[in-house]
CSV table of C-alpha atoms and ligand atoms in Angstrom, one decimal:
chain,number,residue,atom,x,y,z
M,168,UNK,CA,-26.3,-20.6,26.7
M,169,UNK,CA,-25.6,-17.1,26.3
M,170,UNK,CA,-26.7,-15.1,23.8
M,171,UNK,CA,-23.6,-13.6,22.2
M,172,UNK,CA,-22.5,-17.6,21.4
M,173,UNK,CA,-25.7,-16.9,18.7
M,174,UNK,CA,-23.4,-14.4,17.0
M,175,UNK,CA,-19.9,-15.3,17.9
M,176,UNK,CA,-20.4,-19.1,17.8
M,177,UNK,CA,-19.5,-21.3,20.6
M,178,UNK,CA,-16.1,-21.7,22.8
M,179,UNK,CA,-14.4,-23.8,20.0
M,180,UNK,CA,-16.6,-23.7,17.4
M,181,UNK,CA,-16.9,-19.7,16.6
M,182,UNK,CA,-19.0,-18.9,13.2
M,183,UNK,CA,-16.9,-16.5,11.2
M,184,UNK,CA,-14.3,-19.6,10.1
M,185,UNK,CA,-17.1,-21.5,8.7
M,186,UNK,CA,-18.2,-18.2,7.1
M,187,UNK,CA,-15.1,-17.5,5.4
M,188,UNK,CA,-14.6,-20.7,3.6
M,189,UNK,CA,-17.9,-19.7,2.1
M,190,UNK,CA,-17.3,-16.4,1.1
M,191,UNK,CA,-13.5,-17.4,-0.2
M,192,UNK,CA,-14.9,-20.2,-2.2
M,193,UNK,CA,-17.1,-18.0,-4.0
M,194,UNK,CA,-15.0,-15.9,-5.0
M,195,UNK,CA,-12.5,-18.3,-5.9
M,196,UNK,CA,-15.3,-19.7,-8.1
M,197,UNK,CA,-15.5,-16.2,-9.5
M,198,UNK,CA,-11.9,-15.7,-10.3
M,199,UNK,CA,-11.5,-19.2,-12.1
M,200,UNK,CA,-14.6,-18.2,-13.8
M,201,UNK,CA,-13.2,-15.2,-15.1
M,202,UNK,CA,-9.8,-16.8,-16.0
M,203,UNK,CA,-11.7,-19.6,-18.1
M,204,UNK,CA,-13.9,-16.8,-19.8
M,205,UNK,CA,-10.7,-14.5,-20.9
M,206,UNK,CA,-9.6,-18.0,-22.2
M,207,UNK,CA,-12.5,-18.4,-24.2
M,208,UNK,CA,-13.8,-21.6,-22.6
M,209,UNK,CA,-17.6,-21.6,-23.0
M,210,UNK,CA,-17.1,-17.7,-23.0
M,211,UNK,CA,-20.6,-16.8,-22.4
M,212,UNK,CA,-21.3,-19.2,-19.6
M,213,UNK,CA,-18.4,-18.5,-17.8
M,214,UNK,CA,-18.6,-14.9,-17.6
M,215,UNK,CA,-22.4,-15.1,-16.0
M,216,UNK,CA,-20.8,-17.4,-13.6
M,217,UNK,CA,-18.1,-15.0,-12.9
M,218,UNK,CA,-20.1,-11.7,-12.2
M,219,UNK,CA,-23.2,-14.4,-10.4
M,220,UNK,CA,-20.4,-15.2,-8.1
M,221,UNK,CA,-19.2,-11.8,-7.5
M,222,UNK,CA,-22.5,-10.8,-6.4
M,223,UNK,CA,-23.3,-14.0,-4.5
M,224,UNK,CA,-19.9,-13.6,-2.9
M,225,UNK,CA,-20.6,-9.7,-1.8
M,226,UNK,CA,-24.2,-10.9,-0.1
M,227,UNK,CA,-21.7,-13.6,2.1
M,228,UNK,CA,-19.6,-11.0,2.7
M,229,UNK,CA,-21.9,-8.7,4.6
M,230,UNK,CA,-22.6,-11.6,7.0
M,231,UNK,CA,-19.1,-13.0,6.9
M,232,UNK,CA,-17.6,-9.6,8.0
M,233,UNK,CA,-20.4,-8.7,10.9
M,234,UNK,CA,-18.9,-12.0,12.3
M,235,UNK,CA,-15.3,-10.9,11.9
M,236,UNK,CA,-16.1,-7.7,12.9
M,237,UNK,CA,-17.6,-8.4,16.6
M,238,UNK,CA,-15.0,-10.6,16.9
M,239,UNK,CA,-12.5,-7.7,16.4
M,240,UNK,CA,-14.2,-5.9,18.6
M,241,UNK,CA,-13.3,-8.0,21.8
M,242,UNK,CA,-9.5,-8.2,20.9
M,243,UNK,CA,-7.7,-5.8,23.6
M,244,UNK,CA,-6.5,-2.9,21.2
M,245,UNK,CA,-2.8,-2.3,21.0
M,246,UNK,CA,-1.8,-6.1,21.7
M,247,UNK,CA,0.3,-7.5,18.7
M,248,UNK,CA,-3.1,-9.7,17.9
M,249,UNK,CA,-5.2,-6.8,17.3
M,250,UNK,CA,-2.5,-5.6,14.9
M,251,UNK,CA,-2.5,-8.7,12.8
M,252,UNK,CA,-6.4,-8.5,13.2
M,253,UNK,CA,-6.2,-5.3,11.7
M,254,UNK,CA,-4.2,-5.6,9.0
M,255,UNK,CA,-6.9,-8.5,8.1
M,256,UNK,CA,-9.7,-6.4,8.4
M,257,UNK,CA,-8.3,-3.8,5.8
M,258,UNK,CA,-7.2,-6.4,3.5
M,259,UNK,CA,-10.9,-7.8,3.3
M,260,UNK,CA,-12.0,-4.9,3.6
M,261,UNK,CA,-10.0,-3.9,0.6
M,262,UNK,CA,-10.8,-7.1,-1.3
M,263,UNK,CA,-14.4,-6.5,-0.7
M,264,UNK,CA,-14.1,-2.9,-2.3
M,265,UNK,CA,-12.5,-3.9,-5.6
M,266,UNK,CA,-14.9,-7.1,-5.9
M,267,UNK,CA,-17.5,-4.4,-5.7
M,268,UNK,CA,-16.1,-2.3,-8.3
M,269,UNK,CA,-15.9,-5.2,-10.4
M,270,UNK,CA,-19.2,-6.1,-10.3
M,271,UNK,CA,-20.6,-2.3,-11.0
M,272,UNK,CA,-17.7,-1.6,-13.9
M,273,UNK,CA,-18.1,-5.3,-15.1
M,274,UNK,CA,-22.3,-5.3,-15.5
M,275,UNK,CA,-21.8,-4.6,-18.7
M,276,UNK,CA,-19.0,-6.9,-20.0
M,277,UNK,CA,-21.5,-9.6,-18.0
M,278,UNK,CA,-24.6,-8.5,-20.5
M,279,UNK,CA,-22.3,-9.1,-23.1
M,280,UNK,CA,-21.8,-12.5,-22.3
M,281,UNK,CA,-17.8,-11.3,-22.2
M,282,UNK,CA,-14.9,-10.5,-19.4
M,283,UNK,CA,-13.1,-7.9,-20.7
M,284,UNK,CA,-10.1,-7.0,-19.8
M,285,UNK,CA,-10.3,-4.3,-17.1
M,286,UNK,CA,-12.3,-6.7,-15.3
M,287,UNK,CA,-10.7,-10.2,-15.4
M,288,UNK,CA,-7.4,-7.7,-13.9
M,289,UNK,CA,-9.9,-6.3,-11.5
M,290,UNK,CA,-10.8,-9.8,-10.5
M,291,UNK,CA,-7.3,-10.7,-9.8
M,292,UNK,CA,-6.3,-7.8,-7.7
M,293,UNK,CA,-9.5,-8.6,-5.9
M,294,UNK,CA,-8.5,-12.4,-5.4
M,295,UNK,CA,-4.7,-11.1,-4.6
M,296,UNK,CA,-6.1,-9.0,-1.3
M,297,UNK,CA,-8.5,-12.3,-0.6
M,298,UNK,CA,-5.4,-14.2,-0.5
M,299,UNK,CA,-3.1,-11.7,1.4
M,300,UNK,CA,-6.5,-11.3,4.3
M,301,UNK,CA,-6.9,-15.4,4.1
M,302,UNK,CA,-3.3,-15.2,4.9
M,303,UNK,CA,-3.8,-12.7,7.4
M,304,UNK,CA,-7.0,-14.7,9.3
M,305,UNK,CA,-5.0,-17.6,9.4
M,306,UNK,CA,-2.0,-15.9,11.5
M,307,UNK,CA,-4.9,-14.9,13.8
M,308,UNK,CA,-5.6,-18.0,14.8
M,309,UNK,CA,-2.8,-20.6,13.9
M,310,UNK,CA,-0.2,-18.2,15.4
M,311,UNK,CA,-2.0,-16.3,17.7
M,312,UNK,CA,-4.0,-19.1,18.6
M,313,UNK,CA,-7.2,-16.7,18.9
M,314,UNK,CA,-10.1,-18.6,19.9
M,315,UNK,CA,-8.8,-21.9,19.7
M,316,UNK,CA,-9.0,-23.8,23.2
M,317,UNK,CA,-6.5,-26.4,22.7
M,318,UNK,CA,-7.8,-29.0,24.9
M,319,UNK,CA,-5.9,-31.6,23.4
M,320,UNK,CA,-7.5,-34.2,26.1
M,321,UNK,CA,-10.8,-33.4,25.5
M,322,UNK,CA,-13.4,-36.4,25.6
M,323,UNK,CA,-14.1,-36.5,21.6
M,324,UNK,CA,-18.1,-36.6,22.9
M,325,UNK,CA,-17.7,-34.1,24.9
M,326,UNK,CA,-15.4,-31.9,22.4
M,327,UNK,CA,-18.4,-31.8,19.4
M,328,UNK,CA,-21.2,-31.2,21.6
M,329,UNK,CA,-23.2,-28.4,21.2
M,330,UNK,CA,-23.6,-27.3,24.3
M,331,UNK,CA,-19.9,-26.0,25.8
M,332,UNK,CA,-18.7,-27.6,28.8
M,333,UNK,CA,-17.2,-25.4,31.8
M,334,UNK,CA,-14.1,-26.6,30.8
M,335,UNK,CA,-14.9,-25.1,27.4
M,336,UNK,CA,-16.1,-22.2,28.5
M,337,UNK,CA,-13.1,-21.7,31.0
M,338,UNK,CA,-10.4,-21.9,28.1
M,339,UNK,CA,-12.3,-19.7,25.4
M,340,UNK,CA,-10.0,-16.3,26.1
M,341,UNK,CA,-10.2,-13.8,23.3
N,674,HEM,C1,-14.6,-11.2,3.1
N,674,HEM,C2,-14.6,-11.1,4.4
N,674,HEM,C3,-13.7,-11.9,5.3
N,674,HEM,C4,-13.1,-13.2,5.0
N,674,HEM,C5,-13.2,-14.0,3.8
N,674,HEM,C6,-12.4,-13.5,6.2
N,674,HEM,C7,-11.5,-14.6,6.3
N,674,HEM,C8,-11.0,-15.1,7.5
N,674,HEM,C9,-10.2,-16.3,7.6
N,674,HEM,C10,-9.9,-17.3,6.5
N,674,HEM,C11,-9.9,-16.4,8.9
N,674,HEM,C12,-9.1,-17.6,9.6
N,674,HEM,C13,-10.1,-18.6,10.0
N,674,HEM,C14,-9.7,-20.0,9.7
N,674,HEM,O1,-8.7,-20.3,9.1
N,674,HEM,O2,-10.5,-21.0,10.1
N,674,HEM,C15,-10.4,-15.3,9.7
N,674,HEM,C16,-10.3,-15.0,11.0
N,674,HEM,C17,-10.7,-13.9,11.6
N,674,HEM,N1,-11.2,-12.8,11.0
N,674,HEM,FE1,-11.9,-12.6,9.1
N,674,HEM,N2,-12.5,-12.5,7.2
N,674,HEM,C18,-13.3,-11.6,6.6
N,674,HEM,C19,-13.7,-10.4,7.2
N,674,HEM,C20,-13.3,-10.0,8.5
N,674,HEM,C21,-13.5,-8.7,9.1
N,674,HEM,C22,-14.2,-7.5,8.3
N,674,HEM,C23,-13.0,-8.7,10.3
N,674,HEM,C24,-12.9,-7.7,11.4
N,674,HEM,C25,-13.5,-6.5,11.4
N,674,HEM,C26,-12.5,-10.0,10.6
N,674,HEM,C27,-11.9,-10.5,11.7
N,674,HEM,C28,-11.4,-11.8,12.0
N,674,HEM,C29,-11.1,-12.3,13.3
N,674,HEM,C30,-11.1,-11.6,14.6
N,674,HEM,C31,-10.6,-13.6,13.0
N,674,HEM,C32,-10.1,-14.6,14.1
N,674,HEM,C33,-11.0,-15.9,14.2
N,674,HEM,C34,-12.4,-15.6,14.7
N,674,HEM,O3,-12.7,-14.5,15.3
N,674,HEM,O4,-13.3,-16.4,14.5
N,674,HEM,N3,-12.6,-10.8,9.4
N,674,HEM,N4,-11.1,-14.5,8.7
């Protein structure tokens, strides 16, 4: 085993995917939260739930984007891959930046049990970015097919195990 797959994950099963749908969910938790708040549906609970998840959300993020990140850093710079790579980075990286401006402008609209209005439009340029880098991480690998092996014949035993086969191994690229 070598020590990088603790970081990176395995051939086939890398660890910032799994990450992400963490991180995206919470935010997306966040948002809706905010959204039901404006709305005035159980106003005060929501709008803890909404800055609870922004913060929750910002603590996955930091592990979430160390994952992305050394990932990044083994994509040949230049190639069209690392441009679409890059373009997710700063969209995160973006997103990121305005969820944490939400949650320092929005403390106190969270004390007052409230989402005011600067933040719930905060929230959604937030969730806009997540969506446009979601977008983004996709392309990465369901069009430029990073780290995906494709070994369509793959024994299914063999294909979930935790420990990579050669084959495995041979096909992980990126
Ligand atoms: C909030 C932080 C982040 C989120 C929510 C996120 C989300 C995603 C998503 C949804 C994918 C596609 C995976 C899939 O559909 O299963 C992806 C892939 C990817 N992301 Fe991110 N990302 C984040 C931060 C970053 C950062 C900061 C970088 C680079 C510095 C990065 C680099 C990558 C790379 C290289 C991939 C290709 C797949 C892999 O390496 O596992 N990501 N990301």
């Amino acid at each position: 085993m070598k020590p990088s797959y603790l970081v990176r994950g395995q051939p086939g099963h890398p660890t910032h995917p799994p990450l992400t749908d963490a991180t995206i969910g919470i935010y997306t938790f966040a948002t809706v939260a905010a959204v039901l708040s404006a709305l005035g549906v159980s106003e005060e609970n929501t709008a803890t739930a909404w800055w609870l998840g922004l913060i929750v959300g910002l603590a996955t993020t930091a592990v979430t984007s160390t994952t992305g990140l050394i990932d990044w850093l083994g994509i040949p710079r230049g190639t069209p891959l690392w441009r679409t790579a890059t373009s997710h980075m700063i969209a995160m990286l973006s997103a990121t930046a305005v969820f944490l401006l939400t949650a320092i402008v929005g403390h106190g609209s969270y004390v007052d049990d409230e989402v005011g209005a600067g933040s719930l439009i905060l929230t959604l340029i937030g969730f806009g970015l997540l969506t446009l880098g979601g977008w983004l991480g996709g392309t990465i690998v369901f069009v430029h097919g990073m780290r995906v092996l494709n070994l369509v014949d793959e024994p299914a035993a063999r294909a979930s195990s935790p420990v990579p086969s050669a084959e495995e191994e041979r096909a992980e690229k990126v």
